[in-house]
Short mmCIF file of C-alpha atoms and ligand atoms in Angstrom, two decimals:
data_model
loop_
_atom_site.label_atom_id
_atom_site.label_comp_id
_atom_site.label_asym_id
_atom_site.label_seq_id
_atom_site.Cartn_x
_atom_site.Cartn_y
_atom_site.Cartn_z
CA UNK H 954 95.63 31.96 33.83
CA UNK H 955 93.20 30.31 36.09
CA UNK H 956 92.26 31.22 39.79
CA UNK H 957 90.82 29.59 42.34
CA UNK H 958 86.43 30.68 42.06
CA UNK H 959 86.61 30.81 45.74
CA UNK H 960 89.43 33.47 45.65
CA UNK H 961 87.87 35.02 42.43
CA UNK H 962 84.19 35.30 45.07
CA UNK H 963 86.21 36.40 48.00
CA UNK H 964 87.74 39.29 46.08
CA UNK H 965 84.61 40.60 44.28
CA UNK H 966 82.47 40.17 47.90
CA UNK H 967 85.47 41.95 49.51
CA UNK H 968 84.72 45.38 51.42
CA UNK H 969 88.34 45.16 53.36
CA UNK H 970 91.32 44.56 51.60
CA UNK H 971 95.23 44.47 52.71
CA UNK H 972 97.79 44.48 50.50
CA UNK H 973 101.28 43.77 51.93
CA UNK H 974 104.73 44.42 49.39
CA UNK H 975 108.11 43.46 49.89
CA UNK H 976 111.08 44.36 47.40
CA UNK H 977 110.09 41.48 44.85
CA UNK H 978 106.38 44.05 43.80
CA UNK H 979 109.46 46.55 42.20
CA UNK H 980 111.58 43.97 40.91
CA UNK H 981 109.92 44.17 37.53
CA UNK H 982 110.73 48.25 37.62
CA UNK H 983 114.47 46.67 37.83
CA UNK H 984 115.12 47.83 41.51
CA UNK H 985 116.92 45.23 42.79
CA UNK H 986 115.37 43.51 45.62
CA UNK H 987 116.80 43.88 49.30
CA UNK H 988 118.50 40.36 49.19
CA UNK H 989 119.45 40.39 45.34
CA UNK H 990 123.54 40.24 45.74
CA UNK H 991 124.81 44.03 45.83
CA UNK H 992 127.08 45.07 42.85
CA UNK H 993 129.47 47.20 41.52
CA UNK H 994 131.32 49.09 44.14
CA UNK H 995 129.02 47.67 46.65
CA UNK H 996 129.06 43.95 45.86
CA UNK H 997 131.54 43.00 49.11
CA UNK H 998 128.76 44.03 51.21
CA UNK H 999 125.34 43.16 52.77
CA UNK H 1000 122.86 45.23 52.73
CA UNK H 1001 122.22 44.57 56.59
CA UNK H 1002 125.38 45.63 57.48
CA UNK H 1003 124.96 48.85 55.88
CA UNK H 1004 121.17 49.73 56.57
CA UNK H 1005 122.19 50.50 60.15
CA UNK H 1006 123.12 53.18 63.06
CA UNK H 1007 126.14 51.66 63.70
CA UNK H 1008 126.94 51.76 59.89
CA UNK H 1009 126.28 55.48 59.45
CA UNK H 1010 127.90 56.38 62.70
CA UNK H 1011 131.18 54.10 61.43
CA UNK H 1012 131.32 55.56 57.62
CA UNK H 1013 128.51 58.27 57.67
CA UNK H 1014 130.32 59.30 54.03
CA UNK H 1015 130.39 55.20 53.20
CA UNK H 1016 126.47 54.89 54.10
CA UNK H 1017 125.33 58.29 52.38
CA UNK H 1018 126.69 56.91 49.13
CA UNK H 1019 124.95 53.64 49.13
CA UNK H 1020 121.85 55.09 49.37
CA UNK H 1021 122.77 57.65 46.78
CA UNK H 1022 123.19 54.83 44.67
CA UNK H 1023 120.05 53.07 45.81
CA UNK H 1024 118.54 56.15 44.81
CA UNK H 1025 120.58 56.42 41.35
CA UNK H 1026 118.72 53.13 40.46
CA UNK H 1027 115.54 53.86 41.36
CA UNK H 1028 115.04 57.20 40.25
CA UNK H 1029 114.87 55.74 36.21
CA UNK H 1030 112.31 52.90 37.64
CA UNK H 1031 109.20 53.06 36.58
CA UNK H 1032 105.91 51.34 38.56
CA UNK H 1033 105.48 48.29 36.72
CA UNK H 1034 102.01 46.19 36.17
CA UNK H 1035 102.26 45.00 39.25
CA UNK H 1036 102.15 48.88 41.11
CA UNK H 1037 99.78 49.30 39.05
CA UNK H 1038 97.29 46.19 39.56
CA UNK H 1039 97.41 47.02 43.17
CA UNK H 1040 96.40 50.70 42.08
CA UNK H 1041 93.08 49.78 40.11
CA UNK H 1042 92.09 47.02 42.97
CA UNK H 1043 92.32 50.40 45.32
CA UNK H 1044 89.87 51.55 42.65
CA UNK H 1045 87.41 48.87 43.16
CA UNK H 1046 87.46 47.56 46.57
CA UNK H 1047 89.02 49.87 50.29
CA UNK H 1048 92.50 48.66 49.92
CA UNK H 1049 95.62 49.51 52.25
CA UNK H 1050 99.03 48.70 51.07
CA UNK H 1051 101.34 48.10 53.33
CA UNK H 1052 105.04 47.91 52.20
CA UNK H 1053 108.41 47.75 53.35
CA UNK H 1054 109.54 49.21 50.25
CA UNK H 1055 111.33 52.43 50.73
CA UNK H 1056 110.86 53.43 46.91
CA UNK H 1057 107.75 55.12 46.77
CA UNK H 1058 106.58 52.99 43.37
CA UNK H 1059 102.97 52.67 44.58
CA UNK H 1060 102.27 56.44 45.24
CA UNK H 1061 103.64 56.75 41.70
CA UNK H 1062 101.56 54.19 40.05
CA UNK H 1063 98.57 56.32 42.00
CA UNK H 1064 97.85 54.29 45.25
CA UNK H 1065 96.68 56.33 47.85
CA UNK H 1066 96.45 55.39 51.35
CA UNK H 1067 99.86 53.48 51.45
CA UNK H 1068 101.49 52.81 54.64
CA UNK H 1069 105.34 52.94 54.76
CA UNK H 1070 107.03 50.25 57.53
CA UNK H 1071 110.36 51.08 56.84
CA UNK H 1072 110.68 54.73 55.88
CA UNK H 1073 111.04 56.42 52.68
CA UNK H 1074 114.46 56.89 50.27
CA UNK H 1075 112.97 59.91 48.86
CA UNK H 1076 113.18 61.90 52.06
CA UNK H 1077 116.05 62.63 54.38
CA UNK H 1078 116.13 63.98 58.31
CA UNK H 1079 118.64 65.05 60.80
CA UNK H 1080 120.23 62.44 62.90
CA UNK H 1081 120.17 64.15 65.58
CA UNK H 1082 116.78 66.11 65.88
CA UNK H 1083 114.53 64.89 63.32
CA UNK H 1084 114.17 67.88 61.23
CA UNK H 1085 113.46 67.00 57.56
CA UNK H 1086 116.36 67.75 55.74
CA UNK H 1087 115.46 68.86 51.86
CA UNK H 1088 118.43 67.27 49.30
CA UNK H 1089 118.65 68.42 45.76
CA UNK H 1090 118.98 64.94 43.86
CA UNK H 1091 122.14 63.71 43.42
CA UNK H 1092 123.68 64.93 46.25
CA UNK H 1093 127.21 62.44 46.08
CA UNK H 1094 128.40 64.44 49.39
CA UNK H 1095 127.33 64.39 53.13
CA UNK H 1096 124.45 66.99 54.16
CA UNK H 1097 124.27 68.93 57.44
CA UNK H 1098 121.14 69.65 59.00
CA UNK H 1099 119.83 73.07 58.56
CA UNK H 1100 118.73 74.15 62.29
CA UNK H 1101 121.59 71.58 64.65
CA UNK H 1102 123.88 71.20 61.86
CA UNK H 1103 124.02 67.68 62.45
CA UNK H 1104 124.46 64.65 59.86
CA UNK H 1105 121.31 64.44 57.78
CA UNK H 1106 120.32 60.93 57.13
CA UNK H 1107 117.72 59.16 54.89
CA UNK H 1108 114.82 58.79 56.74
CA UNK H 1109 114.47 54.46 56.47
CA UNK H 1110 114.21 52.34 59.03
CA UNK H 1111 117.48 50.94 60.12
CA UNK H 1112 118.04 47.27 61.36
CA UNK H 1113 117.83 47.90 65.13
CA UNK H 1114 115.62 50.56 65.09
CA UNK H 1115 111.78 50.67 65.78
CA UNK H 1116 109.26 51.33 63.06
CA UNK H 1117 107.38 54.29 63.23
CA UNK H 1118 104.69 53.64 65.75
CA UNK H 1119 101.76 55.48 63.95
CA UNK H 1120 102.58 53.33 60.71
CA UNK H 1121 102.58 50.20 62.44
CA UNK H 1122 99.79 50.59 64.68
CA UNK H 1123 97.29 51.40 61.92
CA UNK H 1124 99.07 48.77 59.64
CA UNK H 1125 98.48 46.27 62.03
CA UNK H 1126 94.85 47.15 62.98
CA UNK H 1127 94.02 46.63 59.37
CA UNK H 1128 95.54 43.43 59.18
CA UNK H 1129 93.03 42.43 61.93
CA UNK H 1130 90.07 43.18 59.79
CA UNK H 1131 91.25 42.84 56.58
CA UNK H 1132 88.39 40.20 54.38
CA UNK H 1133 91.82 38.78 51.90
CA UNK H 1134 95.22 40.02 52.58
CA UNK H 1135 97.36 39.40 50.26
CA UNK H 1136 101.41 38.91 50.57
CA UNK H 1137 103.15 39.88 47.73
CA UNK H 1138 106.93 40.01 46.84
CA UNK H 1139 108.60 39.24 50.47
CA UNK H 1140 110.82 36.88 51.30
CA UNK H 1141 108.89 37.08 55.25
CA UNK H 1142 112.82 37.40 56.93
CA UNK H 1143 112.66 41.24 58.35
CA UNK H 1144 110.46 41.28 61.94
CA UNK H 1145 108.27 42.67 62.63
CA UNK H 1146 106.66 43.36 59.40
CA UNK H 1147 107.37 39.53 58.26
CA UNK H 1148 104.69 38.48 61.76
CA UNK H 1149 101.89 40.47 59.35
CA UNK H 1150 100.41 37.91 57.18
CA UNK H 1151 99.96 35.43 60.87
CA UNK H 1152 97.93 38.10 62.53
CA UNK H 1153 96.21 38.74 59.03
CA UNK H 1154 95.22 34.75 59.12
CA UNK H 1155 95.16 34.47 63.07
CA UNK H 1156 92.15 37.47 62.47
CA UNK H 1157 90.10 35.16 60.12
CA UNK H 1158 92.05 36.47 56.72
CA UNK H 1159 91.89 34.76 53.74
CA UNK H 1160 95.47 35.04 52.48
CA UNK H 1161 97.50 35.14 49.36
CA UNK H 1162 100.83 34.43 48.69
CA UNK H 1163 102.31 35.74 45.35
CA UNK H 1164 105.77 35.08 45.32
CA UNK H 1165 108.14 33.02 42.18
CA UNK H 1166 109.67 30.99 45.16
CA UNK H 1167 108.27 29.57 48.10
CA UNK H 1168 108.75 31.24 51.65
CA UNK H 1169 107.79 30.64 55.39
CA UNK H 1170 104.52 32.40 54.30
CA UNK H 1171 103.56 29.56 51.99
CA UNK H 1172 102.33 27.66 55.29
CA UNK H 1173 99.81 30.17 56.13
CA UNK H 1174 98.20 30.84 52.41
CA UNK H 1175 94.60 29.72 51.51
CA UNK H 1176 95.92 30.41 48.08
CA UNK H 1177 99.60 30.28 46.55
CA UNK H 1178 100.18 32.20 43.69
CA UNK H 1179 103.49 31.26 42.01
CA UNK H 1180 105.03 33.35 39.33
CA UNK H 1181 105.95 37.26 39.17
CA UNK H 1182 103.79 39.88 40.45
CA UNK H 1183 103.79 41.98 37.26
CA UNK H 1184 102.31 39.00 35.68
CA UNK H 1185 99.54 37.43 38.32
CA UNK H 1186 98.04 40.40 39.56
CA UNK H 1187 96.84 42.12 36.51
CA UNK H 1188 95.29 38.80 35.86
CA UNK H 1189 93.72 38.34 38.86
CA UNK H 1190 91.94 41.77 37.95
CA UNK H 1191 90.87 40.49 34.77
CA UNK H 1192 89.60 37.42 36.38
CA UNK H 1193 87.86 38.80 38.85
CA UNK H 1194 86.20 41.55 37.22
CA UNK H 1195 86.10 40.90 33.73
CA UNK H 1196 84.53 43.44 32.21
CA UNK H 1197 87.48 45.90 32.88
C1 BV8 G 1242 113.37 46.12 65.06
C2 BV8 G 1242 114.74 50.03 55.10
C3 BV8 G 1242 113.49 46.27 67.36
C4 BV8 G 1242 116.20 50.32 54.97
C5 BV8 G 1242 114.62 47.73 55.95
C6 BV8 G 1242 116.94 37.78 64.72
C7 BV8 G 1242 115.72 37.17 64.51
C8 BV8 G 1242 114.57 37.90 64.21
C9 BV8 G 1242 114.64 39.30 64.09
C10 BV8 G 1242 115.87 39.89 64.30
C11 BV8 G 1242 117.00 39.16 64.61
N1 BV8 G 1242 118.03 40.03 64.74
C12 BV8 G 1242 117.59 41.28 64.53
C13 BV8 G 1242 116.27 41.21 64.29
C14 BV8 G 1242 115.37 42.33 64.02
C15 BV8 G 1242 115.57 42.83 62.61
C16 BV8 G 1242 115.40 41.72 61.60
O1 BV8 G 1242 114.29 41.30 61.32
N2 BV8 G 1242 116.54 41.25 61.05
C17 BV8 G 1242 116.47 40.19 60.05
C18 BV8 G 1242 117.53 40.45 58.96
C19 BV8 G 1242 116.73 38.85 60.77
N3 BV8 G 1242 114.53 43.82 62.42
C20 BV8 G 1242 114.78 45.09 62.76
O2 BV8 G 1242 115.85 45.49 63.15
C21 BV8 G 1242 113.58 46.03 62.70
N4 BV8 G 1242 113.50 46.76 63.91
O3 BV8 G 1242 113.25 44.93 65.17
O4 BV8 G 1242 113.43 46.95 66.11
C22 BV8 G 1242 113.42 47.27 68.38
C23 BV8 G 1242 112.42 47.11 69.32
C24 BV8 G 1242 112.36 48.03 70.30
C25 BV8 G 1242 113.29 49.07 70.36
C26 BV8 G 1242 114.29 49.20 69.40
C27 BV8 G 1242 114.35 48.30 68.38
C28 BV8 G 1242 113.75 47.02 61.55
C29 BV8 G 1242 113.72 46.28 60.24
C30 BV8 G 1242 113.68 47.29 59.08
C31 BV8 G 1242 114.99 47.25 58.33
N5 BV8 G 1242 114.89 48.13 57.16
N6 BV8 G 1242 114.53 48.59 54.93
C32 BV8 G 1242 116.67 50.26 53.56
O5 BV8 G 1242 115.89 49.87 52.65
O6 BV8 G 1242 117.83 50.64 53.33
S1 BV8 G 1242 114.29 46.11 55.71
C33 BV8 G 1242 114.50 45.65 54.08
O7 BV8 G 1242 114.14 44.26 54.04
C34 BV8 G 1242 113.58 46.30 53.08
O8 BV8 G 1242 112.64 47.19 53.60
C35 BV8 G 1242 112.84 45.10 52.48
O9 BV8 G 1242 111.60 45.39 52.00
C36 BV8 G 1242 112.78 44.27 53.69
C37 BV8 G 1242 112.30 42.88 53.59
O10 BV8 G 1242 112.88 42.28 52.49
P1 BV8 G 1242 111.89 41.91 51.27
O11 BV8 G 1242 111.05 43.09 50.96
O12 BV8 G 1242 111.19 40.67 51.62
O13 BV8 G 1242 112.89 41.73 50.09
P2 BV8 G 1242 113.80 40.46 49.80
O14 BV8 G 1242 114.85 40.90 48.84
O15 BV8 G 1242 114.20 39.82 51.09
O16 BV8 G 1242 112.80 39.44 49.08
C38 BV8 G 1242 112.26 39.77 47.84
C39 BV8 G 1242 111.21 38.71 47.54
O17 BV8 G 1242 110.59 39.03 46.31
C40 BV8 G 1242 111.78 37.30 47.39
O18 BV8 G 1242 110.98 36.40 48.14
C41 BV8 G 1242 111.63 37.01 45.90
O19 BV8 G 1242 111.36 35.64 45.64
C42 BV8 G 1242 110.45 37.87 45.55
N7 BV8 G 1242 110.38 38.29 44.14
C43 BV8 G 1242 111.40 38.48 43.27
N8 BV8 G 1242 110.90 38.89 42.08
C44 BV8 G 1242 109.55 38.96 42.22
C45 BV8 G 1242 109.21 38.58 43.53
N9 BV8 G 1242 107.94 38.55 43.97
C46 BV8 G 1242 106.97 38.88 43.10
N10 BV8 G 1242 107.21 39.27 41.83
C47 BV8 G 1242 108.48 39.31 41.36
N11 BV8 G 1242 108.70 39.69 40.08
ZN1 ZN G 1243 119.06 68.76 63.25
#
């Protein structure tokens, strides 16, 4: 597979690296990605219309089982090459990743410093005051908060509500000094994590684009790199520092 030298010298001159993930980085660990059509039981609905407040506070029972089904399929995933690429570049050069991924797949494949936009589906809170709620895994029925006895809910980001402010303040502030930042696996539709990669480029950014389709983000790329994640990145390692 051949690279672009000028990406290839950008990468091993880098001191600053951002790397931002969207569902399509765990597609090859066979999570289904956010837009993928749902199935099964779940296939008459969107995921938008069930990742919200108004959801949970409709069908708390309804939303609660969606996500223990989310979590049904992720829990046999496995971080694929693509987890892992990102990993070893964190090895070689400061890296933050910064997903929207709510599956934890890059702290498994052994990335540290990871910044989570939209939540985790590995932890739960109380609706009402926060607390973290522990679950034993499955857990097919509704959980009540230990201290309010409130609904405990998993602790994502809904549509309509803000991201956390600490994770999006320091994701952002790397995205304005980041050397490459590269966009990997998002279809760029979910604000304001998709307004990312123009701030990235906006702050002088060389950016990447890894994605098998083409997507608003294409516009902004120095380089496009078409084809699955699992595939490009651990040859973009190779390529870039050969001797392993
Ligand atoms: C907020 C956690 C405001 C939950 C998620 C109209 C216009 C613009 C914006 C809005 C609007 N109406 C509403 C909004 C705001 C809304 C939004 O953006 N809506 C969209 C749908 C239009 N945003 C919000 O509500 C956000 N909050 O705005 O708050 C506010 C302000 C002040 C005060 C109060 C409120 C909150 C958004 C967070 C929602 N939560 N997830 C859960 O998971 O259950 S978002 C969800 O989508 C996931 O996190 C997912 O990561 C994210 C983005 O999707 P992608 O990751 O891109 O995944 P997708 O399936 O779309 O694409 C996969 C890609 O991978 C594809 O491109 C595919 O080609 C590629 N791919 C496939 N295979 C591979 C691959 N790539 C590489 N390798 C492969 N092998
Ligand atoms: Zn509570």
């Amino acid at each position: 597979m051949q690279f672009d030298p000028a990406l290839i010298a950008a990468l091993r001159a880098a001191t600053r690296l951002v790397v931002f993930t969207g569902a399509g980085v765990s597609a090859e660990s066979g999570v289904p990605t956010f837009r993928d059509a749902l199935t099964g039981l779940w296939a008459r609905f969107r995921a938008e219309d069930l990742a919200t407040p108004q959801a949970f506070a409709h069908d708390p029972q309804l939303v609660w089982q969606w996500y223990e089904w989310r979590r049904e399929l992720m829990r046999s995933a496995q971080p694929n090459p693509a987890h892992r690429a990102i990993a070893e570049l964190q090895q070689r050069v400061e890296t933050v990743v910064l997903t929207q991924n709510v599956d934890g797949l890059h702290q498994r494949a052994g990335s540290r410093h990871v910044i989570e936009l939209h939540g985790n589906i590995w932890r739960n809170r109380c609706s009402a005051c926060a607390a973290k709620v522990d679950c034993p895994e499955p857990h097919p029925s509704l959980l009540h908060c230990p201290h309010c006895g409130a609904l405990a809910r998993p602790d994502v980001i809904w549509f309509g509500e803000s991201l956390p402010q600490t994770a999006w303040e320091e994701g952002f502030r790397h995205c304005t000094s980041a050397e490459v930042f590269f966009c990997v696996g998002t279809s760029s539709l979910v604000e304001p994590a998709a307004s990312l990669p123009s701030v990235a480029r906006a702050s002088g950014a060389r950016v990447v684009q890894l994605n098998p389709v083409a997507t608003a983000h294409d516009a902004l790329a120095h380089h496009v790199l078409r084809g699955p994640a699992g595939v490009i990145l651990p040859a973009l390692l190779q390529a870039a520092w050969p001797a392993g």
